[in-house]
Amino acid sequence: MNQYGGQGGPPPGQPPHGGQGQYPYPGQPPAGYPPQPGGYVAPPAVQPGHGAYPGWFARAQYEFNQHENKIISDLAFWSGGLGIVKLVHGALSLVVANVFGFLLHLAVGLLMLHANRSLRKVVTTEGNDIDHLLKSVEHLATVFQIRLILTLMVSILVGIVAVAALSS
Amino acid sequence: MTGANGQAVYEFSPQEEKKIAALANRTIGWGVVSLILSVLIVAAFVVAWGLGLGSGKLGALWLVVTLVATVPVLVVNGIVSILYIGAGRSLRALIKTQNDDVPHVLDAMARLSGAFQVELIVSAIGILGGAAALFQGLTGGS
């Protein structure tokens, strides 16, 4: 885990500051904090990997350096290029009335372009690199999921047709 | 937090690792599937040749067609598969190890870049070839 991120724990030397039920006596402030009129209400628990709490509650973000940005920028370039090529391929599929191919290439092309946009944000913006990176990871994972499912479907179909043709 | 060499390190949270694991599994899956498909395409040509399509006068021509059609498919799919499987393995290593997440993710990205690059070039060539054939078909080859 990173220094604060992921687990949401406090830095060394800081009092614990977690969710309800973390303290032995509900309604009591943690050790080191003065009693509050009307009872103490613990702050909400920090969800690992989520939320943007101020100060040390904030999830640590990693900022990619110039060399790392170059690698990410390359992936952004090629995923964007491949996305455009897939859209062109989809348009050509429609010309020859291949609706299945059109939908496949359209979906893959659009997801690739979304991944490209998230990756470019990693390079061009500051403070949210990991979030943008994970967005692109999600888009790319969906691309491969679509490809795998459709390839398996088509393979099964082709297998059935081949067996039927050979047996007749 | 900094690593042994003074560089900043980042460790992904379990939720983040779940998303990365999904990409890792699917890239490896796609690499394996695309390798199997290319082998099946070659096998289909060999079977067709064995069934007699390559006999007689057309034998030599069929052999040339088989080589021209299958060798590039095998080479390209082989390269792309190795890159995808490598990217997936780097992402899996990221999940298994600690304090070294960023180099693994960058290694995976570099491999994905290579795979996308090859795919783009091959797709562009295929599209140009397809468009030329389509144009020729529409104009009646005149």
PDB file of C-alpha atoms in Angstrom:
ATOM      1  CA  MET A   1       0.000   0.000   0.000  1.00  0.00           C
ATOM      2  CA  ASN A   2       1.064   3.551  -0.520  1.00  0.00           C
ATOM      3  CA  GLN A   3       1.746   5.961   2.259  1.00  0.00           C
ATOM      4  CA  TYR A   4      -1.887   6.908   2.850  1.00  0.00           C
ATOM      5  CA  GLY A   5      -3.604   5.597  -0.194  1.00  0.00           C
ATOM      6  CA  GLY A   6      -5.277   2.333  -0.464  1.00  0.00           C
ATOM      7  CA  GLN A   7      -5.647   1.535   3.197  1.00  0.00           C
ATOM      8  CA  GLY A   8      -6.660   4.995   4.360  1.00  0.00           C
ATOM      9  CA  GLY A   9      -4.551   4.768   7.510  1.00  0.00           C
ATOM     10  CA  PRO A  10      -3.060   7.812   9.232  1.00  0.00           C
ATOM     11  CA  PRO A  11       0.589   8.716   8.978  1.00  0.00           C
ATOM     12  CA  PRO A  12       2.841   7.613  11.825  1.00  0.00           C
ATOM     13  CA  GLY A  13       2.441   9.712  14.940  1.00  0.00           C
ATOM     14  CA  GLN A  14      -1.095  10.874  14.098  1.00  0.00           C
ATOM     15  CA  PRO A  15      -4.116   9.823  16.127  1.00  0.00           C
ATOM     16  CA  PRO A  16      -6.386   7.249  14.527  1.00  0.00           C
ATOM     17  CA  HIS A  17      -9.220   8.868  12.669  1.00  0.00           C
ATOM     18  CA  GLY A  18     -11.532   6.288  11.258  1.00  0.00           C
ATOM     19  CA  GLY A  19     -15.171   5.328  11.000  1.00  0.00           C
ATOM     20  CA  GLN A  20     -17.971   4.642  13.454  1.00  0.00           C
ATOM     21  CA  GLY A  21     -17.409   1.774  15.798  1.00  0.00           C
ATOM     22  CA  GLN A  22     -13.653   2.022  15.730  1.00  0.00           C
ATOM     23  CA  TYR A  23     -13.548   3.253  19.347  1.00  0.00           C
ATOM     24  CA  PRO A  24     -14.466   1.175  22.352  1.00  0.00           C
ATOM     25  CA  TYR A  25     -17.064   3.685  23.632  1.00  0.00           C
ATOM     26  CA  PRO A  26     -19.466   5.019  20.986  1.00  0.00           C
ATOM     27  CA  GLY A  27     -20.106   8.727  21.402  1.00  0.00           C
ATOM     28  CA  GLN A  28     -16.670   9.336  22.930  1.00  0.00           C
ATOM     29  CA  PRO A  29     -13.923  11.171  21.072  1.00  0.00           C
ATOM     30  CA  PRO A  30     -10.657   9.339  20.411  1.00  0.00           C
ATOM     31  CA  ALA A  31      -7.803   9.739  22.873  1.00  0.00           C
ATOM     32  CA  GLY A  32      -6.164  13.145  22.686  1.00  0.00           C
ATOM     33  CA  TYR A  33      -9.328  14.982  21.583  1.00  0.00           C
ATOM     34  CA  PRO A  34     -11.382  17.185  23.940  1.00  0.00           C
ATOM     35  CA  PRO A  35     -14.980  16.160  24.752  1.00  0.00           C
ATOM     36  CA  GLN A  36     -17.546  17.799  22.486  1.00  0.00           C
ATOM     37  CA  PRO A  37     -20.929  19.134  23.562  1.00  0.00           C
ATOM     38  CA  GLY A  38     -23.717  16.937  22.308  1.00  0.00           C
ATOM     39  CA  GLY A  39     -21.422  13.946  21.970  1.00  0.00           C
ATOM     40  CA  TYR A  40     -18.713  13.027  19.531  1.00  0.00           C
ATOM     41  CA  VAL A  41     -19.561  11.906  16.021  1.00  0.00           C
ATOM     42  CA  ALA A  42     -16.749  10.113  14.299  1.00  0.00           C
ATOM     43  CA  PRO A  43     -15.977  11.167  10.748  1.00  0.00           C
ATOM     44  CA  PRO A  44     -16.888   8.744   7.964  1.00  0.00           C
ATOM     45  CA  ALA A  45     -14.407   5.994   7.269  1.00  0.00           C
ATOM     46  CA  VAL A  46     -12.036   6.580   4.388  1.00  0.00           C
ATOM     47  CA  GLN A  47     -12.786   4.043   1.699  1.00  0.00           C
ATOM     48  CA  PRO A  48      -9.615   2.575   0.259  1.00  0.00           C
ATOM     49  CA  GLY A  49      -9.016   3.852  -3.193  1.00  0.00           C
ATOM     50  CA  HIS A  50     -11.930   6.300  -3.110  1.00  0.00           C
ATOM     51  CA  GLY A  51     -12.890   9.749  -1.938  1.00  0.00           C
ATOM     52  CA  ALA A  52     -11.069  13.019  -1.767  1.00  0.00           C
ATOM     53  CA  TYR A  53     -10.793  14.132   1.805  1.00  0.00           C
ATOM     54  CA  PRO A  54      -8.735  17.210   2.616  1.00  0.00           C
ATOM     55  CA  GLY A  55      -5.388  17.096   4.353  1.00  0.00           C
ATOM     56  CA  TRP A  56      -3.988  13.732   5.263  1.00  0.00           C
ATOM     57  CA  PHE A  57      -7.322  12.097   4.492  1.00  0.00           C
ATOM     58  CA  ALA A  58      -6.627  12.636   0.811  1.00  0.00           C
ATOM     59  CA  ARG A  59      -5.550   9.566  -1.168  1.00  0.00           C
ATOM     60  CA  ALA A  60      -1.984   9.962  -2.290  1.00  0.00           C
ATOM     61  CA  GLN A  61      -1.608  10.486  -6.025  1.00  0.00           C
ATOM     62  CA  TYR A  62       1.458   9.579  -7.983  1.00  0.00           C
ATOM     63  CA  GLU A  63       2.754  12.034 -10.548  1.00  0.00           C
ATOM     64  CA  PHE A  64       4.483  10.407 -13.494  1.00  0.00           C
ATOM     65  CA  ASN A  65       7.830  11.884 -14.484  1.00  0.00           C
ATOM     66  CA  GLN A  66       8.887  12.937 -17.984  1.00  0.00           C
ATOM     67  CA  HIS A  67      10.260   9.532 -19.011  1.00  0.00           C
ATOM     68  CA  GLU A  68       7.156   7.745 -17.717  1.00  0.00           C
ATOM     69  CA  ASN A  69       4.905  10.280 -19.446  1.00  0.00           C
ATOM     70  CA  LYS A  70       6.677   9.486 -22.732  1.00  0.00           C
ATOM     71  CA  ILE A  71       5.718   5.789 -22.469  1.00  0.00           C
ATOM     72  CA  ILE A  72       2.124   6.723 -21.589  1.00  0.00           C
ATOM     73  CA  SER A  73       2.041   9.262 -24.411  1.00  0.00           C
ATOM     74  CA  ASP A  74       3.171   6.569 -26.876  1.00  0.00           C
ATOM     75  CA  LEU A  75       0.366   4.268 -25.743  1.00  0.00           C
ATOM     76  CA  ALA A  76      -2.103   7.166 -26.055  1.00  0.00           C
ATOM     77  CA  PHE A  77      -0.909   7.818 -29.612  1.00  0.00           C
ATOM     78  CA  TRP A  78      -1.159   4.214 -30.783  1.00  0.00           C
ATOM     79  CA  SER A  79      -4.484   3.538 -29.028  1.00  0.00           C
ATOM     80  CA  GLY A  80      -5.929   6.691 -30.626  1.00  0.00           C
ATOM     81  CA  GLY A  81      -4.589   5.714 -34.030  1.00  0.00           C
ATOM     82  CA  LEU A  82      -5.940   2.189 -33.720  1.00  0.00           C
ATOM     83  CA  GLY A  83      -9.282   3.617 -32.585  1.00  0.00           C
ATOM     84  CA  ILE A  84      -9.543   5.729 -35.743  1.00  0.00           C
ATOM     85  CA  VAL A  85      -8.514   2.779 -37.935  1.00  0.00           C
ATOM     86  CA  LYS A  86     -11.195   0.640 -36.266  1.00  0.00           C
ATOM     87  CA  LEU A  87     -13.834   3.297 -36.945  1.00  0.00           C
ATOM     88  CA  VAL A  88     -12.802   3.409 -40.616  1.00  0.00           C
ATOM     89  CA  HIS A  89     -12.916  -0.400 -40.696  1.00  0.00           C
ATOM     90  CA  GLY A  90     -16.390  -0.259 -39.186  1.00  0.00           C
ATOM     91  CA  ALA A  91     -17.561   2.216 -41.820  1.00  0.00           C
ATOM     92  CA  LEU A  92     -16.223  -0.062 -44.583  1.00  0.00           C
ATOM     93  CA  SER A  93     -17.995  -3.032 -42.975  1.00  0.00           C
ATOM     94  CA  LEU A  94     -21.242  -1.106 -43.210  1.00  0.00           C
ATOM     95  CA  VAL A  95     -20.606  -0.441 -46.913  1.00  0.00           C
ATOM     96  CA  VAL A  96     -20.536  -4.204 -47.536  1.00  0.00           C
ATOM     97  CA  ALA A  97     -23.606  -4.682 -45.260  1.00  0.00           C
ATOM     98  CA  ASN A  98     -21.599  -6.399 -42.519  1.00  0.00           C
ATOM     99  CA  VAL A  99     -23.581  -5.097 -39.521  1.00  0.00           C
ATOM    100  CA  PHE A 100     -21.802  -7.429 -37.088  1.00  0.00           C
ATOM    101  CA  GLY A 101     -18.391  -6.135 -38.169  1.00  0.00           C
ATOM    102  CA  PHE A 102     -19.650  -2.557 -38.063  1.00  0.00           C
ATOM    103  CA  LEU A 103     -20.851  -2.862 -34.454  1.00  0.00           C
ATOM    104  CA  LEU A 104     -17.677  -4.663 -33.336  1.00  0.00           C
ATOM    105  CA  HIS A 105     -15.307  -2.127 -34.901  1.00  0.00           C
ATOM    106  CA  LEU A 106     -17.444   0.811 -33.748  1.00  0.00           C
ATOM    107  CA  ALA A 107     -17.395  -0.393 -30.119  1.00  0.00           C
ATOM    108  CA  VAL A 108     -13.663  -1.162 -30.139  1.00  0.00           C
ATOM    109  CA  GLY A 109     -12.848   2.110 -31.920  1.00  0.00           C
ATOM    110  CA  LEU A 110     -14.828   4.258 -29.490  1.00  0.00           C
ATOM    111  CA  LEU A 111     -13.361   2.509 -26.445  1.00  0.00           C
ATOM    112  CA  MET A 112      -9.863   2.937 -27.854  1.00  0.00           C
ATOM    113  CA  LEU A 113     -10.508   6.659 -28.316  1.00  0.00           C
ATOM    114  CA  HIS A 114     -11.794   6.904 -24.727  1.00  0.00           C
ATOM    115  CA  ALA A 115      -8.630   5.155 -23.522  1.00  0.00           C
ATOM    116  CA  ASN A 116      -6.591   7.574 -25.613  1.00  0.00           C
ATOM    117  CA  ARG A 117      -8.316  10.560 -23.978  1.00  0.00           C
ATOM    118  CA  SER A 118      -7.704   9.246 -20.447  1.00  0.00           C
ATOM    119  CA  LEU A 119      -4.055   8.499 -21.226  1.00  0.00           C
ATOM    120  CA  ARG A 120      -3.562  11.977 -22.675  1.00  0.00           C
ATOM    121  CA  LYS A 121      -5.006  13.425 -19.467  1.00  0.00           C
ATOM    122  CA  VAL A 122      -2.370  11.497 -17.489  1.00  0.00           C
ATOM    123  CA  VAL A 123       0.287  13.332 -19.469  1.00  0.00           C
ATOM    124  CA  THR A 124      -1.297  16.775 -19.757  1.00  0.00           C
ATOM    125  CA  THR A 125      -2.855  17.227 -16.302  1.00  0.00           C
ATOM    126  CA  GLU A 126      -1.475  17.079 -12.769  1.00  0.00           C
ATOM    127  CA  GLY A 127      -2.859  15.696  -9.545  1.00  0.00           C
ATOM    128  CA  ASN A 128      -5.018  12.875 -10.900  1.00  0.00           C
ATOM    129  CA  ASP A 129      -2.624  10.681 -12.860  1.00  0.00           C
ATOM    130  CA  ILE A 130      -3.585   7.411 -11.213  1.00  0.00           C
ATOM    131  CA  ASP A 131      -7.317   8.034 -11.637  1.00  0.00           C
ATOM    132  CA  HIS A 132      -6.896   8.804 -15.342  1.00  0.00           C
ATOM    133  CA  LEU A 133      -4.627   5.784 -15.758  1.00  0.00           C
ATOM    134  CA  LEU A 134      -7.212   3.507 -14.164  1.00  0.00           C
ATOM    135  CA  LYS A 135      -9.924   4.926 -16.428  1.00  0.00           C
ATOM    136  CA  SER A 136      -7.852   3.956 -19.455  1.00  0.00           C
ATOM    137  CA  VAL A 137      -7.238   0.521 -17.903  1.00  0.00           C
ATOM    138  CA  GLU A 138     -10.999   0.038 -17.609  1.00  0.00           C
ATOM    139  CA  HIS A 139     -11.589   1.052 -21.234  1.00  0.00           C
ATOM    140  CA  LEU A 140      -8.853  -1.254 -22.509  1.00  0.00           C
ATOM    141  CA  ALA A 141     -10.142  -4.135 -20.364  1.00  0.00           C
ATOM    142  CA  THR A 142     -13.575  -3.678 -21.967  1.00  0.00           C
ATOM    143  CA  VAL A 143     -11.987  -3.738 -25.450  1.00  0.00           C
ATOM    144  CA  PHE A 144     -10.373  -7.109 -24.743  1.00  0.00           C
ATOM    145  CA  GLN A 145     -13.545  -8.432 -23.130  1.00  0.00           C
ATOM    146  CA  ILE A 146     -15.582  -7.588 -26.255  1.00  0.00           C
ATOM    147  CA  ARG A 147     -12.946  -9.129 -28.507  1.00  0.00           C
ATOM    148  CA  LEU A 148     -12.750 -12.332 -26.456  1.00  0.00           C
ATOM    149  CA  ILE A 149     -16.510 -12.842 -26.220  1.00  0.00           C
ATOM    150  CA  LEU A 150     -17.154 -12.176 -29.916  1.00  0.00           C
ATOM    151  CA  THR A 151     -14.184 -14.279 -31.052  1.00  0.00           C
ATOM    152  CA  LEU A 152     -15.382 -17.221 -28.980  1.00  0.00           C
ATOM    153  CA  MET A 153     -18.927 -16.820 -30.353  1.00  0.00           C
ATOM    154  CA  VAL A 154     -17.714 -16.681 -33.966  1.00  0.00           C
ATOM    155  CA  SER A 155     -15.322 -19.611 -33.419  1.00  0.00           C
ATOM    156  CA  ILE A 156     -18.130 -21.775 -32.062  1.00  0.00           C
ATOM    157  CA  LEU A 157     -20.349 -20.787 -34.996  1.00  0.00           C
ATOM    158  CA  VAL A 158     -17.610 -21.536 -37.556  1.00  0.00           C
ATOM    159  CA  GLY A 159     -16.903 -24.862 -35.812  1.00  0.00           C
ATOM    160  CA  ILE A 160     -20.559 -25.889 -36.045  1.00  0.00           C
ATOM    161  CA  VAL A 161     -20.752 -24.917 -39.734  1.00  0.00           C
ATOM    162  CA  ALA A 162     -17.485 -26.774 -40.508  1.00  0.00           C
ATOM    163  CA  VAL A 163     -18.632 -29.950 -38.781  1.00  0.00           C
ATOM    164  CA  ALA A 164     -21.987 -29.772 -40.552  1.00  0.00           C
ATOM    165  CA  ALA A 165     -20.277 -29.244 -43.935  1.00  0.00           C
ATOM    166  CA  LEU A 166     -17.839 -32.138 -43.412  1.00  0.00           C
ATOM    167  CA  SER A 167     -20.524 -34.554 -42.241  1.00  0.00           C
ATOM    168  CA  SER A 168     -22.904 -33.840 -45.149  1.00  0.00           C
TER     169      SER A 168
ATOM    170  CA  MET B   1       7.135   7.361  -0.078  1.00  0.00           C
ATOM    171  CA  THR B   2      10.397   6.718  -1.879  1.00  0.00           C
ATOM    172  CA  GLY B   3      12.141   3.565  -3.013  1.00  0.00           C
ATOM    173  CA  ALA B   4      15.682   2.377  -2.379  1.00  0.00           C
ATOM    174  CA  ASN B   5      17.073   4.542  -5.180  1.00  0.00           C
ATOM    175  CA  GLY B   6      15.263   7.650  -3.965  1.00  0.00           C
ATOM    176  CA  GLN B   7      12.541   7.456  -6.618  1.00  0.00           C
ATOM    177  CA  ALA B   8       8.908   7.855  -5.668  1.00  0.00           C
ATOM    178  CA  VAL B   9       7.001   4.575  -5.487  1.00  0.00           C
ATOM    179  CA  TYR B  10       3.298   3.888  -5.676  1.00  0.00           C
ATOM    180  CA  GLU B  11       1.404   0.856  -4.476  1.00  0.00           C
ATOM    181  CA  PHE B  12      -2.051   0.302  -5.948  1.00  0.00           C
ATOM    182  CA  SER B  13      -4.945  -0.327  -3.558  1.00  0.00           C
ATOM    183  CA  PRO B  14      -6.933  -3.614  -3.713  1.00  0.00           C
ATOM    184  CA  GLN B  15      -9.745  -1.901  -5.678  1.00  0.00           C
ATOM    185  CA  GLU B  16      -7.261  -0.517  -8.174  1.00  0.00           C
ATOM    186  CA  GLU B  17      -5.521  -3.888  -8.423  1.00  0.00           C
ATOM    187  CA  LYS B  18      -8.874  -5.500  -9.238  1.00  0.00           C
ATOM    188  CA  LYS B  19      -9.250  -3.289 -12.327  1.00  0.00           C
ATOM    189  CA  ILE B  20      -5.661  -3.975 -13.347  1.00  0.00           C
ATOM    190  CA  ALA B  21      -6.158  -7.723 -12.812  1.00  0.00           C
ATOM    191  CA  ALA B  22      -9.141  -7.642 -15.192  1.00  0.00           C
ATOM    192  CA  LEU B  23      -6.978  -6.059 -17.882  1.00  0.00           C
ATOM    193  CA  ALA B  24      -4.136  -8.520 -17.168  1.00  0.00           C
ATOM    194  CA  ASN B  25      -6.382 -11.573 -17.530  1.00  0.00           C
ATOM    195  CA  ARG B  26      -8.027 -10.281 -20.694  1.00  0.00           C
ATOM    196  CA  THR B  27      -4.795  -9.293 -22.449  1.00  0.00           C
ATOM    197  CA  ILE B  28      -3.315 -12.726 -21.709  1.00  0.00           C
ATOM    198  CA  GLY B  29      -6.581 -14.344 -22.835  1.00  0.00           C
ATOM    199  CA  TRP B  30      -6.588 -12.353 -26.054  1.00  0.00           C
ATOM    200  CA  GLY B  31      -2.923 -13.182 -26.705  1.00  0.00           C
ATOM    201  CA  VAL B  32      -3.568 -16.907 -26.296  1.00  0.00           C
ATOM    202  CA  VAL B  33      -6.773 -16.822 -28.381  1.00  0.00           C
ATOM    203  CA  SER B  34      -5.130 -14.919 -31.210  1.00  0.00           C
ATOM    204  CA  LEU B  35      -2.224 -17.398 -31.249  1.00  0.00           C
ATOM    205  CA  ILE B  36      -4.642 -20.358 -31.346  1.00  0.00           C
ATOM    206  CA  LEU B  37      -6.667 -18.714 -34.133  1.00  0.00           C
ATOM    207  CA  SER B  38      -3.611 -18.170 -36.298  1.00  0.00           C
ATOM    208  CA  VAL B  39      -2.595 -21.828 -35.843  1.00  0.00           C
ATOM    209  CA  LEU B  40      -6.151 -22.894 -36.775  1.00  0.00           C
ATOM    210  CA  ILE B  41      -6.050 -20.761 -39.941  1.00  0.00           C
ATOM    211  CA  VAL B  42      -2.801 -22.434 -40.991  1.00  0.00           C
ATOM    212  CA  ALA B  43      -4.260 -25.846 -40.124  1.00  0.00           C
ATOM    213  CA  ALA B  44      -7.337 -25.101 -42.267  1.00  0.00           C
ATOM    214  CA  PHE B  45      -5.132 -24.336 -45.286  1.00  0.00           C
ATOM    215  CA  VAL B  46      -3.062 -27.482 -44.710  1.00  0.00           C
ATOM    216  CA  VAL B  47      -6.221 -29.614 -44.397  1.00  0.00           C
ATOM    217  CA  ALA B  48      -7.643 -28.067 -47.582  1.00  0.00           C
ATOM    218  CA  TRP B  49      -4.362 -28.868 -49.337  1.00  0.00           C
ATOM    219  CA  GLY B  50      -4.483 -32.415 -48.011  1.00  0.00           C
ATOM    220  CA  LEU B  51      -8.075 -32.851 -49.240  1.00  0.00           C
ATOM    221  CA  GLY B  52      -6.878 -32.382 -52.789  1.00  0.00           C
ATOM    222  CA  LEU B  53      -7.436 -28.696 -53.422  1.00  0.00           C
ATOM    223  CA  GLY B  54      -3.735 -28.369 -54.101  1.00  0.00           C
ATOM    224  CA  SER B  55      -3.420 -31.297 -56.473  1.00  0.00           C
ATOM    225  CA  GLY B  56      -3.082 -31.152 -60.224  1.00  0.00           C
ATOM    226  CA  LYS B  57      -2.232 -28.009 -62.128  1.00  0.00           C
ATOM    227  CA  LEU B  58      -3.407 -25.820 -59.299  1.00  0.00           C
ATOM    228  CA  GLY B  59      -1.063 -27.516 -56.835  1.00  0.00           C
ATOM    229  CA  ALA B  60       1.831 -25.092 -57.106  1.00  0.00           C
ATOM    230  CA  LEU B  61      -0.483 -22.073 -57.188  1.00  0.00           C
ATOM    231  CA  TRP B  62      -2.352 -23.320 -54.110  1.00  0.00           C
ATOM    232  CA  LEU B  63       0.920 -23.799 -52.262  1.00  0.00           C
ATOM    233  CA  VAL B  64       1.930 -20.204 -53.054  1.00  0.00           C
ATOM    234  CA  VAL B  65      -1.497 -18.927 -51.978  1.00  0.00           C
ATOM    235  CA  THR B  66      -1.234 -20.935 -48.755  1.00  0.00           C
ATOM    236  CA  LEU B  67       2.209 -19.572 -47.953  1.00  0.00           C
ATOM    237  CA  VAL B  68       1.274 -15.976 -48.829  1.00  0.00           C
ATOM    238  CA  ALA B  69      -1.932 -16.147 -46.818  1.00  0.00           C
ATOM    239  CA  THR B  70      -0.707 -17.988 -43.751  1.00  0.00           C
ATOM    240  CA  VAL B  71       2.897 -16.975 -43.138  1.00  0.00           C
ATOM    241  CA  PRO B  72       2.119 -13.260 -42.563  1.00  0.00           C
ATOM    242  CA  VAL B  73      -0.847 -14.212 -40.353  1.00  0.00           C
ATOM    243  CA  LEU B  74       1.371 -16.487 -38.293  1.00  0.00           C
ATOM    244  CA  VAL B  75       4.182 -13.932 -37.987  1.00  0.00           C
ATOM    245  CA  VAL B  76       1.945 -10.962 -37.135  1.00  0.00           C
ATOM    246  CA  ASN B  77      -0.280 -12.893 -34.738  1.00  0.00           C
ATOM    247  CA  GLY B  78       2.788 -14.452 -33.146  1.00  0.00           C
ATOM    248  CA  ILE B  79       4.368 -11.052 -32.490  1.00  0.00           C
ATOM    249  CA  VAL B  80       1.107  -9.490 -31.263  1.00  0.00           C
ATOM    250  CA  SER B  81       0.356 -12.494 -29.048  1.00  0.00           C
ATOM    251  CA  ILE B  82       3.786 -12.360 -27.420  1.00  0.00           C
ATOM    252  CA  LEU B  83       3.335  -8.624 -26.750  1.00  0.00           C
ATOM    253  CA  TYR B  84      -0.168  -9.053 -25.287  1.00  0.00           C
ATOM    254  CA  ILE B  85       0.849 -11.992 -23.114  1.00  0.00           C
ATOM    255  CA  GLY B  86       3.927 -10.037 -21.951  1.00  0.00           C
ATOM    256  CA  ALA B  87       1.777  -7.014 -21.075  1.00  0.00           C
ATOM    257  CA  GLY B  88      -0.607  -9.212 -19.117  1.00  0.00           C
ATOM    258  CA  ARG B  89       2.265 -10.859 -17.245  1.00  0.00           C
ATOM    259  CA  SER B  90       3.695  -7.470 -16.285  1.00  0.00           C
ATOM    260  CA  LEU B  91       0.308  -6.409 -14.952  1.00  0.00           C
ATOM    261  CA  ARG B  92       0.025  -9.659 -12.996  1.00  0.00           C
ATOM    262  CA  ALA B  93       3.512  -9.095 -11.553  1.00  0.00           C
ATOM    263  CA  LEU B  94       2.328  -5.668 -10.392  1.00  0.00           C
ATOM    264  CA  ILE B  95      -0.420  -7.336  -8.351  1.00  0.00           C
ATOM    265  CA  LYS B  96       1.846  -9.993  -6.867  1.00  0.00           C
ATOM    266  CA  THR B  97       4.743  -7.732  -5.901  1.00  0.00           C
ATOM    267  CA  GLN B  98       5.010  -4.683  -3.643  1.00  0.00           C
ATOM    268  CA  ASN B  99       6.860  -1.355  -3.891  1.00  0.00           C
ATOM    269  CA  ASP B 100       7.488  -1.811  -7.600  1.00  0.00           C
ATOM    270  CA  ASP B 101       4.118  -1.135  -9.183  1.00  0.00           C
ATOM    271  CA  VAL B 102       4.972   1.780 -11.497  1.00  0.00           C
ATOM    272  CA  PRO B 103       7.787   0.012 -13.426  1.00  0.00           C
ATOM    273  CA  HIS B 104       5.479  -2.972 -14.006  1.00  0.00           C
ATOM    274  CA  VAL B 105       2.631  -0.817 -15.265  1.00  0.00           C
ATOM    275  CA  LEU B 106       4.989   1.084 -17.580  1.00  0.00           C
ATOM    276  CA  ASP B 107       6.453  -2.165 -18.911  1.00  0.00           C
ATOM    277  CA  ALA B 108       2.927  -3.368 -19.663  1.00  0.00           C
ATOM    278  CA  MET B 109       2.125  -0.076 -21.400  1.00  0.00           C
ATOM    279  CA  ALA B 110       5.222  -0.264 -23.573  1.00  0.00           C
ATOM    280  CA  ARG B 111       4.239  -3.775 -24.692  1.00  0.00           C
ATOM    281  CA  LEU B 112       0.646  -2.724 -25.341  1.00  0.00           C
ATOM    282  CA  SER B 113       1.977   0.182 -27.412  1.00  0.00           C
ATOM    283  CA  GLY B 114       3.977  -2.261 -29.536  1.00  0.00           C
ATOM    284  CA  ALA B 115       0.985  -4.547 -29.998  1.00  0.00           C
ATOM    285  CA  PHE B 116      -1.305  -1.650 -30.962  1.00  0.00           C
ATOM    286  CA  GLN B 117       1.343  -0.368 -33.375  1.00  0.00           C
ATOM    287  CA  VAL B 118       1.544  -3.732 -35.180  1.00  0.00           C
ATOM    288  CA  GLU B 119      -2.250  -4.055 -35.170  1.00  0.00           C
ATOM    289  CA  LEU B 120      -2.666  -0.561 -36.587  1.00  0.00           C
ATOM    290  CA  ILE B 121      -0.226  -1.155 -39.443  1.00  0.00           C
ATOM    291  CA  VAL B 122      -1.740  -4.547 -40.321  1.00  0.00           C
ATOM    292  CA  SER B 123      -5.306  -3.177 -40.071  1.00  0.00           C
ATOM    293  CA  ALA B 124      -4.415  -0.191 -42.258  1.00  0.00           C
ATOM    294  CA  ILE B 125      -2.916  -2.498 -44.911  1.00  0.00           C
ATOM    295  CA  GLY B 126      -6.007  -4.736 -44.702  1.00  0.00           C
ATOM    296  CA  ILE B 127      -8.363  -1.775 -45.017  1.00  0.00           C
ATOM    297  CA  LEU B 128      -6.477  -0.387 -48.025  1.00  0.00           C
ATOM    298  CA  GLY B 129      -6.492  -3.813 -49.682  1.00  0.00           C
ATOM    299  CA  GLY B 130     -10.186  -4.278 -48.880  1.00  0.00           C
ATOM    300  CA  ALA B 131     -11.060  -0.795 -50.147  1.00  0.00           C
ATOM    301  CA  ALA B 132      -9.119  -1.405 -53.371  1.00  0.00           C
ATOM    302  CA  ALA B 133     -10.929  -4.732 -53.921  1.00  0.00           C
ATOM    303  CA  LEU B 134     -14.264  -3.115 -53.141  1.00  0.00           C
ATOM    304  CA  PHE B 135     -13.577  -0.273 -55.566  1.00  0.00           C
ATOM    305  CA  GLN B 136     -12.522  -2.713 -58.239  1.00  0.00           C
ATOM    306  CA  GLY B 137     -15.678  -4.749 -57.639  1.00  0.00           C
ATOM    307  CA  LEU B 138     -17.924  -1.699 -57.817  1.00  0.00           C
ATOM    308  CA  THR B 139     -16.333  -0.444 -61.026  1.00  0.00           C
ATOM    309  CA  GLY B 140     -16.433  -3.913 -62.595  1.00  0.00           C
ATOM    310  CA  GLY B 141     -12.641  -4.166 -62.816  1.00  0.00           C
ATOM    311  CA  SER B 142     -12.480  -1.656 -65.637  1.00  0.00           C
TER     312      SER B 142
END
